[in-house]
PDB file of C-alpha atoms and ligand atoms in Angstrom:
ATOM      1  CA  MET O   1      32.493  22.440 -63.794  1.00 93.00           C
ATOM      2  CA  ASN O   2      29.356  20.346 -63.348  1.00 96.00           C
ATOM      3  CA  ILE O   3      27.618  19.499 -60.077  1.00 97.00           C
ATOM      4  CA  SER O   4      28.863  15.947 -59.988  1.00 96.00           C
ATOM      5  CA  SER O   5      32.562  16.807 -60.421  1.00 97.00           C
ATOM      6  CA  ALA O   6      32.316  19.543 -57.792  1.00 97.00           C
ATOM      7  CA  ILE O   7      30.733  17.097 -55.354  1.00 97.00           C
ATOM      8  CA  ASN O   8      33.478  14.565 -56.052  1.00 97.00           C
ATOM      9  CA  GLU O   9      36.178  17.129 -55.456  1.00 98.00           C
ATOM     10  CA  GLY O  10      34.514  18.234 -52.236  1.00 98.00           C
ATOM     11  CA  SER O  11      34.141  14.674 -51.068  1.00 98.00           C
ATOM     12  CA  LYS O  12      37.768  13.818 -51.844  1.00 98.00           C
ATOM     13  CA  PHE O  13      38.934  16.853 -49.903  1.00 98.00           C
ATOM     14  CA  LEU O  14      36.773  15.985 -46.877  1.00 98.00           C
ATOM     15  CA  LYS O  15      38.003  12.407 -46.999  1.00 98.00           C
ATOM     16  CA  SER O  16      41.611  13.612 -46.966  1.00 98.00           C
ATOM     17  CA  LYS O  17      40.734  15.522 -43.765  1.00 97.00           C
ATOM     18  CA  PHE O  18      39.287  12.346 -42.204  1.00 96.00           C
ATOM     19  CA  ILE O  19      35.631  13.341 -42.387  1.00 96.00           C
ATOM     20  CA  SER O  20      33.952   9.948 -42.461  1.00 92.00           C
ATOM     21  CA  SER O  21      30.680  10.882 -44.174  1.00 95.00           C
ATOM     22  CA  SER O  22      32.544  12.772 -46.909  1.00 97.00           C
ATOM     23  CA  GLN O  23      30.330  11.918 -49.898  1.00 97.00           C
ATOM     24  CA  LEU O  24      27.052  12.569 -48.122  1.00 97.00           C
ATOM     25  CA  ASP O  25      28.344  15.793 -46.567  1.00 98.00           C
ATOM     26  CA  SER O  26      29.576  17.035 -49.923  1.00 98.00           C
ATOM     27  CA  GLU O  27      26.170  16.345 -51.500  1.00 97.00           C
ATOM     28  CA  ILE O  28      24.337  18.100 -48.664  1.00 97.00           C
ATOM     29  CA  LEU O  29      26.595  21.141 -48.884  1.00 98.00           C
ATOM     30  CA  MET O  30      26.093  21.328 -52.649  1.00 97.00           C
ATOM     31  CA  ALA O  31      22.323  21.166 -52.138  1.00 97.00           C
ATOM     32  CA  LYS O  32      22.616  23.989 -49.602  1.00 97.00           C
ATOM     33  CA  THR O  33      24.799  26.061 -51.971  1.00 97.00           C
ATOM     34  CA  ILE O  34      22.385  25.979 -54.865  1.00 96.00           C
ATOM     35  CA  ASP O  35      19.308  25.967 -52.632  1.00 96.00           C
ATOM     36  CA  LYS O  36      17.896  22.654 -53.863  1.00 95.00           C
ATOM     37  CA  ASP O  37      17.329  19.294 -52.206  1.00 92.00           C
ATOM     38  CA  ARG O  38      19.553  16.247 -52.502  1.00 89.00           C
ATOM     39  CA  ASN O  39      17.234  14.572 -55.036  1.00 92.00           C
ATOM     40  CA  TYR O  40      17.644  17.501 -57.382  1.00 94.00           C
ATOM     41  CA  ILE O  41      21.410  17.252 -57.032  1.00 92.00           C
ATOM     42  CA  LEU O  42      21.424  13.561 -57.874  1.00 89.00           C
ATOM     43  CA  LEU O  43      19.046  13.950 -60.808  1.00 94.00           C
ATOM     44  CA  ASN O  44      20.812  16.985 -62.278  1.00 95.00           C
ATOM     45  CA  SER O  45      24.404  16.080 -61.627  1.00 94.00           C
ATOM     46  CA  ASN O  46      25.483  17.098 -65.148  1.00 96.00           C
ATOM     47  CA  ASN O  47      24.253  20.683 -64.788  1.00 96.00           C
ATOM     48  CA  LEU O  48      26.980  23.263 -64.771  1.00 95.00           C
ATOM     49  CA  ILE O  49      27.640  25.205 -61.602  1.00 95.00           C
ATOM     50  CA  ASN O  50      28.457  28.915 -61.803  1.00 95.00           C
ATOM     51  CA  LYS O  51      31.562  30.537 -60.370  1.00 96.00           C
ATOM     52  CA  ASP O  52      29.942  32.177 -57.362  1.00 97.00           C
ATOM     53  CA  ASP O  53      28.178  28.996 -56.329  1.00 97.00           C
ATOM     54  CA  LEU O  54      31.371  27.030 -56.742  1.00 97.00           C
ATOM     55  CA  SER O  55      33.269  29.388 -54.509  1.00 98.00           C
ATOM     56  CA  ASN O  56      30.487  29.303 -51.884  1.00 98.00           C
ATOM     57  CA  PHE O  57      30.519  25.510 -52.070  1.00 98.00           C
ATOM     58  CA  TYR O  58      34.272  25.330 -51.521  1.00 98.00           C
ATOM     59  CA  ASP O  59      33.893  27.664 -48.589  1.00 98.00           C
ATOM     60  CA  LEU O  60      31.365  25.319 -46.949  1.00 98.00           C
ATOM     61  CA  ILE O  61      33.592  22.314 -47.691  1.00 98.00           C
ATOM     62  CA  LYS O  62      36.486  24.116 -46.041  1.00 98.00           C
ATOM     63  CA  GLN O  63      34.447  24.818 -42.914  1.00 98.00           C
ATOM     64  CA  ARG O  64      33.256  21.217 -42.788  1.00 98.00           C
ATOM     65  CA  SER O  65      36.845  20.008 -43.143  1.00 98.00           C
ATOM     66  CA  LEU O  66      37.688  21.996 -40.004  1.00 97.00           C
ATOM     67  CA  GLY O  67      34.932  20.200 -38.108  1.00 96.00           C
ATOM     68  CA  SER O  68      31.989  22.561 -38.357  1.00 97.00           C
ATOM     69  CA  PRO O  69      28.879  20.350 -38.084  1.00 98.00           C
ATOM     70  CA  ILE O  70      26.583  19.958 -41.093  1.00 98.00           C
ATOM     71  CA  ALA O  71      23.612  21.214 -39.045  1.00 98.00           C
ATOM     72  CA  TYR O  72      25.334  24.570 -38.488  1.00 98.00           C
ATOM     73  CA  LEU O  73      26.491  24.845 -42.098  1.00 98.00           C
ATOM     74  CA  THR O  74      22.994  24.161 -43.419  1.00 97.00           C
ATOM     75  CA  ASN O  75      21.192  25.892 -40.524  1.00 97.00           C
ATOM     76  CA  SER O  76      18.900  22.942 -40.155  1.00 97.00           C
ATOM     77  CA  LYS O  77      18.410  19.609 -38.472  1.00 98.00           C
ATOM     78  CA  PHE O  78      15.633  17.062 -38.670  1.00 97.00           C
ATOM     79  CA  PHE O  79      14.277  16.010 -35.272  1.00 98.00           C
ATOM     80  CA  TRP O  80      11.219  13.834 -34.570  1.00 98.00           C
ATOM     81  CA  ASN O  81       8.805  14.917 -37.345  1.00 95.00           C
ATOM     82  CA  SER O  82      10.115  18.332 -38.229  1.00 98.00           C
ATOM     83  CA  LYS O  83      12.949  20.317 -39.647  1.00 97.00           C
ATOM     84  CA  PHE O  84      14.385  22.794 -37.124  1.00 98.00           C
ATOM     85  CA  TYR O  85      16.213  26.029 -37.800  1.00 98.00           C
ATOM     86  CA  ILE O  86      19.600  25.776 -36.070  1.00 98.00           C
ATOM     87  CA  THR O  87      22.501  28.160 -35.510  1.00 98.00           C
ATOM     88  CA  GLU O  88      25.697  27.920 -33.498  1.00 97.00           C
ATOM     89  CA  ASP O  89      23.803  29.452 -30.574  1.00 98.00           C
ATOM     90  CA  VAL O  90      21.894  26.223 -29.885  1.00 98.00           C
ATOM     91  CA  LEU O  91      22.819  22.626 -29.256  1.00 98.00           C
ATOM     92  CA  ILE O  92      22.168  20.488 -32.324  1.00 98.00           C
ATOM     93  CA  PRO O  93      19.130  18.278 -31.619  1.00 98.00           C
ATOM     94  CA  ARG O  94      20.291  14.690 -30.976  1.00 97.00           C
ATOM     95  CA  PRO O  95      18.482  11.534 -32.046  1.00 96.00           C
ATOM     96  CA  ASP O  96      18.900  10.355 -28.429  1.00 96.00           C
ATOM     97  CA  THR O  97      16.746  13.257 -27.250  1.00 97.00           C
ATOM     98  CA  GLU O  98      13.851  11.882 -29.301  1.00 97.00           C
ATOM     99  CA  LEU O  99      13.520   9.454 -26.393  1.00 95.00           C
ATOM    100  CA  ILE O 100      12.242  12.362 -24.317  1.00 97.00           C
ATOM    101  CA  VAL O 101       9.615  13.235 -26.915  1.00 97.00           C
ATOM    102  CA  GLU O 102       8.593   9.585 -27.176  1.00 96.00           C
ATOM    103  CA  ASN O 103       8.083   9.391 -23.402  1.00 95.00           C
ATOM    104  CA  LEU O 104       6.218  12.626 -23.288  1.00 97.00           C
ATOM    105  CA  LEU O 105       3.790  11.593 -25.997  1.00 97.00           C
ATOM    106  CA  ARG O 106       3.279   8.173 -24.448  1.00 96.00           C
ATOM    107  CA  LEU O 107       2.570   9.609 -20.994  1.00 96.00           C
ATOM    108  CA  THR O 108       0.068  12.143 -22.308  1.00 96.00           C
ATOM    109  CA  LYS O 109      -1.775   9.907 -24.754  1.00 94.00           C
ATOM    110  CA  HIS O 110      -5.142  10.359 -23.056  1.00 91.00           C
ATOM    111  CA  LYS O 111      -4.641  13.843 -21.699  1.00 93.00           C
ATOM    112  CA  ASN O 112      -5.854  17.119 -23.048  1.00 92.00           C
ATOM    113  CA  LYS O 113      -5.046  20.772 -22.528  1.00 95.00           C
ATOM    114  CA  ILE O 114      -2.005  20.144 -20.419  1.00 97.00           C
ATOM    115  CA  ASN O 115       0.503  22.789 -19.558  1.00 97.00           C
ATOM    116  CA  ILE O 116       4.163  21.900 -20.232  1.00 98.00           C
ATOM    117  CA  LEU O 117       7.335  23.667 -19.117  1.00 98.00           C
ATOM    118  CA  ASP O 118      10.650  23.109 -20.940  1.00 98.00           C
ATOM    119  CA  ILE O 119      13.642  24.240 -18.870  1.00 98.00           C
ATOM    120  CA  GLY O 120      16.494  25.226 -21.186  1.00 98.00           C
ATOM    121  CA  ILE O 121      14.447  25.188 -24.367  1.00 98.00           C
ATOM    122  CA  GLY O 122      17.414  25.663 -26.753  1.00 98.00           C
ATOM    123  CA  SER O 123      16.199  25.202 -30.328  1.00 98.00           C
ATOM    124  CA  GLY O 124      12.775  24.197 -29.038  1.00 98.00           C
ATOM    125  CA  CYS O 125      13.065  20.731 -30.527  1.00 98.00           C
ATOM    126  CA  ILE O 126      11.490  18.893 -27.581  1.00 98.00           C
ATOM    127  CA  ILE O 127       8.507  21.009 -26.678  1.00 98.00           C
ATOM    128  CA  LEU O 128       7.717  22.130 -30.230  1.00 98.00           C
ATOM    129  CA  SER O 129       7.680  18.534 -31.472  1.00 98.00           C
ATOM    130  CA  VAL O 130       5.074  17.809 -28.800  1.00 98.00           C
ATOM    131  CA  LEU O 131       2.996  20.940 -29.426  1.00 98.00           C
ATOM    132  CA  LYS O 132       2.899  20.049 -33.091  1.00 98.00           C
ATOM    133  CA  GLU O 133       1.456  16.605 -32.369  1.00 97.00           C
ATOM    134  CA  ARG O 134      -0.953  17.663 -29.610  1.00 97.00           C
ATOM    135  CA  GLU O 135      -3.013  20.593 -30.759  1.00 96.00           C
ATOM    136  CA  ASP O 136      -4.511  21.508 -27.385  1.00 97.00           C
ATOM    137  CA  PHE O 137      -1.313  21.439 -25.315  1.00 98.00           C
ATOM    138  CA  ILE O 138       0.197  24.674 -24.082  1.00 98.00           C
ATOM    139  CA  GLY O 139       3.943  25.223 -23.741  1.00 98.00           C
ATOM    140  CA  THR O 140       6.286  27.478 -21.819  1.00 98.00           C
ATOM    141  CA  GLY O 141       9.987  27.596 -22.512  1.00 98.00           C
ATOM    142  CA  ILE O 142      12.740  29.269 -20.535  1.00 98.00           C
ATOM    143  CA  ASP O 143      16.392  29.747 -21.362  1.00 98.00           C
ATOM    144  CA  ILE O 144      19.259  31.908 -20.166  1.00 97.00           C
ATOM    145  CA  SER O 145      20.116  32.667 -23.765  1.00 97.00           C
ATOM    146  CA  LYS O 146      18.075  35.288 -25.598  1.00 98.00           C
ATOM    147  CA  LYS O 147      19.419  33.921 -28.877  1.00 98.00           C
ATOM    148  CA  CYS O 148      17.992  30.482 -28.084  1.00 98.00           C
ATOM    149  CA  LEU O 149      14.614  32.042 -27.382  1.00 98.00           C
ATOM    150  CA  ASN O 150      14.702  33.793 -30.764  1.00 98.00           C
ATOM    151  CA  ILE O 151      15.491  30.520 -32.487  1.00 98.00           C
ATOM    152  CA  SER O 152      12.726  28.709 -30.595  1.00 98.00           C
ATOM    153  CA  ARG O 153      10.324  31.433 -31.662  1.00 98.00           C
ATOM    154  CA  ILE O 154      11.316  31.039 -35.313  1.00 98.00           C
ATOM    155  CA  ASN O 155      10.858  27.278 -35.053  1.00 98.00           C
ATOM    156  CA  ALA O 156       7.495  27.705 -33.345  1.00 98.00           C
ATOM    157  CA  ILE O 157       6.348  29.953 -36.180  1.00 98.00           C
ATOM    158  CA  ASN O 158       7.634  27.522 -38.818  1.00 98.00           C
ATOM    159  CA  LEU O 159       5.776  24.667 -37.122  1.00 98.00           C
ATOM    160  CA  ASN O 160       2.619  26.733 -36.694  1.00 98.00           C
ATOM    161  CA  VAL O 161       2.458  26.414 -32.925  1.00 98.00           C
ATOM    162  CA  SER O 162       3.647  29.849 -31.822  1.00 98.00           C
ATOM    163  CA  SER O 163       0.249  30.884 -30.426  1.00 98.00           C
ATOM    164  CA  ARG O 164       0.595  28.092 -27.857  1.00 98.00           C
ATOM    165  CA  LEU O 165       4.139  28.884 -26.745  1.00 98.00           C
ATOM    166  CA  LYS O 166       5.307  31.386 -24.137  1.00 98.00           C
ATOM    167  CA  LEU O 167       8.999  32.151 -23.802  1.00 98.00           C
ATOM    168  CA  TYR O 168      10.932  33.726 -20.947  1.00 98.00           C
ATOM    169  CA  LYS O 169      14.567  34.648 -20.617  1.00 98.00           C
ATOM    170  CA  SER O 170      15.477  33.454 -17.143  1.00 98.00           C
ATOM    171  CA  ASP O 171      17.889  31.530 -15.019  1.00 97.00           C
ATOM    172  CA  VAL O 172      16.282  28.351 -13.870  1.00 97.00           C
ATOM    173  CA  ASP O 173      16.574  29.276 -10.189  1.00 96.00           C
ATOM    174  CA  LYS O 174      14.958  32.676 -10.699  1.00 97.00           C
ATOM    175  CA  PHE O 175      11.910  31.498 -12.626  1.00 98.00           C
ATOM    176  CA  ASN O 176       8.728  31.409 -10.552  1.00 97.00           C
ATOM    177  CA  LEU O 177       5.847  31.668 -12.990  1.00 97.00           C
ATOM    178  CA  GLY O 178       2.981  29.204 -13.179  1.00 96.00           C
ATOM    179  CA  LYS O 179       2.250  25.604 -12.263  1.00 98.00           C
ATOM    180  CA  TYR O 180       2.756  22.840 -14.772  1.00 98.00           C
ATOM    181  CA  ASP O 181       1.234  19.431 -15.457  1.00 98.00           C
ATOM    182  CA  LEU O 182       4.482  18.264 -16.958  1.00 98.00           C
ATOM    183  CA  ILE O 183       8.055  19.500 -16.925  1.00 98.00           C
ATOM    184  CA  VAL O 184      10.759  18.448 -19.332  1.00 98.00           C
ATOM    185  CA  SER O 185      14.443  19.318 -19.515  1.00 98.00           C
ATOM    186  CA  ASN O 186      17.627  18.429 -21.336  1.00 98.00           C
ATOM    187  CA  PRO O 187      20.012  20.473 -19.213  1.00 98.00           C
ATOM    188  CA  PRO O 188      23.777  20.740 -19.664  1.00 98.00           C
ATOM    189  CA  TYR O 189      25.211  17.686 -17.914  1.00 98.00           C
ATOM    190  CA  ILE O 190      28.772  17.122 -19.116  1.00 97.00           C
ATOM    191  CA  LYS O 191      31.546  17.498 -16.531  1.00 97.00           C
ATOM    192  CA  THR O 192      33.447  20.679 -17.402  1.00 96.00           C
ATOM    193  CA  HIS O 193      36.846  19.009 -17.544  1.00 95.00           C
ATOM    194  CA  ILE O 194      35.514  16.357 -19.945  1.00 95.00           C
ATOM    195  CA  LEU O 195      34.280  18.899 -22.482  1.00 95.00           C
ATOM    196  CA  LYS O 196      37.561  19.120 -24.328  1.00 91.00           C
ATOM    197  CA  TYR O 197      37.592  15.358 -24.881  1.00 94.00           C
ATOM    198  CA  LEU O 198      34.240  15.300 -26.677  1.00 95.00           C
ATOM    199  CA  GLU O 199      34.283  14.809 -30.443  1.00 93.00           C
ATOM    200  CA  ARG O 200      35.889  17.764 -32.193  1.00 92.00           C
ATOM    201  CA  ASP O 201      32.637  18.746 -33.909  1.00 94.00           C
ATOM    202  CA  VAL O 202      30.945  19.005 -30.515  1.00 96.00           C
ATOM    203  CA  ALA O 203      33.788  20.415 -28.417  1.00 94.00           C
ATOM    204  CA  ASN O 204      34.835  23.156 -30.813  1.00 95.00           C
ATOM    205  CA  PHE O 205      31.510  24.200 -32.242  1.00 96.00           C
ATOM    206  CA  GLU O 206      28.562  23.623 -29.920  1.00 97.00           C
ATOM    207  CA  PRO O 207      27.676  26.143 -27.194  1.00 96.00           C
ATOM    208  CA  ARG O 208      29.411  25.430 -23.909  1.00 95.00           C
ATOM    209  CA  THR O 209      26.508  26.763 -21.905  1.00 94.00           C
ATOM    210  CA  ALA O 210      24.334  24.015 -23.377  1.00 96.00           C
ATOM    211  CA  LEU O 211      26.807  21.281 -22.466  1.00 97.00           C
ATOM    212  CA  SER O 212      28.691  22.159 -19.311  1.00 96.00           C
ATOM    213  CA  GLY O 213      27.234  20.845 -16.072  1.00 97.00           C
ATOM    214  CA  GLY O 214      29.997  22.104 -13.792  1.00 96.00           C
ATOM    215  CA  LEU O 215      32.639  20.097 -11.944  1.00 95.00           C
ATOM    216  CA  ASP O 216      30.521  17.009 -11.304  1.00 95.00           C
ATOM    217  CA  GLY O 217      28.207  17.474 -14.291  1.00 97.00           C
ATOM    218  CA  LEU O 218      25.227  17.822 -11.957  1.00 98.00           C
ATOM    219  CA  SER O 219      25.170  21.503 -11.084  1.00 97.00           C
ATOM    220  CA  GLU O 220      22.418  22.405 -13.577  1.00 98.00           C
ATOM    221  CA  ILE O 221      20.525  19.160 -13.029  1.00 98.00           C
ATOM    222  CA  ARG O 222      20.352  19.970  -9.295  1.00 98.00           C
ATOM    223  CA  LYS O 223      18.845  23.381 -10.026  1.00 98.00           C
ATOM    224  CA  VAL O 224      16.425  21.977 -12.564  1.00 98.00           C
ATOM    225  CA  ILE O 225      15.175  19.314 -10.145  1.00 98.00           C
ATOM    226  CA  LYS O 226      14.764  21.784  -7.306  1.00 98.00           C
ATOM    227  CA  LYS O 227      12.884  24.267  -9.459  1.00 98.00           C
ATOM    228  CA  SER O 228      10.732  21.577 -11.019  1.00 98.00           C
ATOM    229  CA  SER O 229       9.643  20.332  -7.630  1.00 98.00           C
ATOM    230  CA  GLU O 230       8.351  23.849  -6.906  1.00 98.00           C
ATOM    231  CA  LEU O 231       6.661  24.493 -10.242  1.00 98.00           C
ATOM    232  CA  ILE O 232       5.118  21.107 -10.935  1.00 98.00           C
ATOM    233  CA  LYS O 233       1.550  20.204  -9.955  1.00 98.00           C
ATOM    234  CA  LYS O 234       0.983  17.290  -7.602  1.00 97.00           C
ATOM    235  CA  ASN O 235       1.072  14.056  -9.641  1.00 97.00           C
ATOM    236  CA  GLY O 236       2.723  15.949 -12.478  1.00 98.00           C
ATOM    237  CA  LYS O 237       5.303  14.129 -14.576  1.00 98.00           C
ATOM    238  CA  PHE O 238       8.913  15.220 -14.866  1.00 98.00           C
ATOM    239  CA  ILE O 239      11.041  13.949 -17.768  1.00 98.00           C
ATOM    240  CA  LEU O 240      14.752  14.573 -17.592  1.00 98.00           C
ATOM    241  CA  GLU O 241      17.664  13.792 -19.917  1.00 98.00           C
ATOM    242  CA  ILE O 242      20.835  12.752 -18.063  1.00 98.00           C
ATOM    243  CA  GLY O 243      24.431  11.744 -18.742  1.00 97.00           C
ATOM    244  CA  TYR O 244      25.294   8.048 -19.165  1.00 96.00           C
ATOM    245  CA  ASP O 245      26.809   7.775 -15.652  1.00 96.00           C
ATOM    246  CA  GLN O 246      24.368   9.916 -13.679  1.00 98.00           C
ATOM    247  CA  LYS O 247      21.376   7.638 -13.170  1.00 98.00           C
ATOM    248  CA  ASN O 248      21.862   6.712  -9.507  1.00 98.00           C
ATOM    249  CA  LYS O 249      22.902  10.158  -8.357  1.00 98.00           C
ATOM    250  CA  VAL O 250      20.003  11.799 -10.161  1.00 98.00           C
ATOM    251  CA  ILE O 251      17.514   9.279  -8.794  1.00 98.00           C
ATOM    252  CA  ASN O 252      18.654  10.215  -5.283  1.00 98.00           C
ATOM    253  CA  LEU O 253      18.302  13.917  -6.008  1.00 98.00           C
ATOM    254  CA  LEU O 254      14.807  13.354  -7.384  1.00 98.00           C
ATOM    255  CA  LYS O 255      13.696  11.310  -4.389  1.00 98.00           C
ATOM    256  CA  LYS O 256      14.951  13.987  -2.016  1.00 98.00           C
ATOM    257  CA  GLU O 257      12.774  16.551  -3.785  1.00 98.00           C
ATOM    258  CA  GLY O 258       9.677  14.380  -3.528  1.00 97.00           C
ATOM    259  CA  PHE O 259       9.629  12.620  -6.867  1.00 98.00           C
ATOM    260  CA  TYR O 260       8.670   8.977  -7.385  1.00 98.00           C
ATOM    261  CA  ILE O 261      10.754   7.259 -10.069  1.00 98.00           C
ATOM    262  CA  ASN O 262       8.574   5.721 -12.773  1.00 98.00           C
ATOM    263  CA  SER O 263      11.240   4.500 -15.160  1.00 97.00           C
ATOM    264  CA  THR O 264      14.689   5.061 -16.552  1.00 97.00           C
ATOM    265  CA  GLN O 265      15.489   4.506 -20.180  1.00 96.00           C
ATOM    266  CA  LYS O 266      18.455   3.846 -22.382  1.00 96.00           C
ATOM    267  CA  ASP O 267      19.343   5.660 -25.592  1.00 95.00           C
ATOM    268  CA  LEU O 268      20.256   4.220 -28.996  1.00 91.00           C
ATOM    269  CA  ALA O 269      23.772   3.443 -27.752  1.00 94.00           C
ATOM    270  CA  TYR O 270      22.324   1.648 -24.723  1.00 96.00           C
ATOM    271  CA  ASN O 271      23.398   4.343 -22.256  1.00 97.00           C
ATOM    272  CA  ASP O 272      21.067   5.515 -19.465  1.00 97.00           C
ATOM    273  CA  ARG O 273      19.644   8.719 -20.893  1.00 97.00           C
ATOM    274  CA  CYS O 274      16.216   9.518 -19.540  1.00 97.00           C
ATOM    275  CA  ILE O 275      14.397   9.440 -16.195  1.00 98.00           C
ATOM    276  CA  VAL O 276      10.639   9.711 -15.881  1.00 98.00           C
ATOM    277  CA  SER O 277       9.331  10.642 -12.434  1.00 98.00           C
ATOM    278  CA  THR O 278       6.144  11.844 -10.745  1.00 98.00           C
ATOM    279  CA  LYS O 279       5.773  14.517  -8.086  1.00 98.00           C
ATOM    280  CA  ILE O 280       4.085  13.016  -5.053  1.00 95.00           C
TER     281      ILE O 280
HETATM  282  N1  LIG Y   1      24.057  14.495 -25.237  1.00 65.00           N
HETATM  283  C1  LIG Y   1      24.870  15.650 -25.477  1.00 65.00           C
HETATM  284  C2  LIG Y   1      26.217  15.219 -26.022  1.00 65.00           C
HETATM  285  O1  LIG Y   1      26.289  14.200 -26.590  1.00 65.00           O
HETATM  286  C3  LIG Y   1      24.967  16.485 -24.244  1.00 65.00           C
HETATM  287  C4  LIG Y   1      23.737  17.256 -24.064  1.00 65.00           C
HETATM  288  C5  LIG Y   1      23.638  17.934 -22.767  1.00 65.00           C
HETATM  289  O2  LIG Y   1      24.615  18.237 -22.049  1.00 65.00           O
HETATM  290  N2  LIG Y   1      22.461  18.189 -22.431  1.00 65.00           N
HETATM  291  O3  LIG Y   1      27.214  15.872 -25.999  1.00 65.00           O
END
């Protein structure tokens, strides 16, 4: 069988299982199978595919048909300016989270040598994107998951910024190291009982610990705000990702911990998604 017919078969199968991006997904999974990029696939669609590759391809198509996200099947996701190594141990970087990076870069345009803390670093997509753009910034990342820290380390090495990144396995409330010019966090903020209603690809495949914010969705956010108010320098900026219905509650929590609200911002779907504040 040639590449093009295999892709068509894969795409038809995904379509029959109601995967909306069936053609694109099939092409990406073929590229992954034969370890080439999508351009190669399109330019060499008449090349024959060997038996082993074909069976590996069908296996990936099967997993995709059951909802496994493309980022986990290909172990990669593009975010900001870089490709990140991703496994099922980390949340898949979201385009909406690029808002955090955008804010961070804007707020630090004329700063140098600042010290940033990322609480719940996950894949590292936020802080590593910033370290890559700002060559004199220093980063610290913490996470409760050792596997996340390993993935962040791999990404830091791939992006050539690992000498400027320190990583610690810690609960947010137990971490007491250092003082930071800027703190950033995309904590878990989904209400636990809502989790099962998220899209199947998210609910069944992404790590619960990266999503679940307890009964009211705010249990981790509360801890992150409290800890940030202790670890941030005076006048330091704090950039936080929040759920679409949490703006007012989170603003109150921030004010109570001595933060001044600079701005709140909406994501691509026009939901409140990010709060920028300053420790006063
Ligand atoms: N924005 C994510 C989602 O769409 C949630 C991320 C988080 O809880 N930090 O599911």
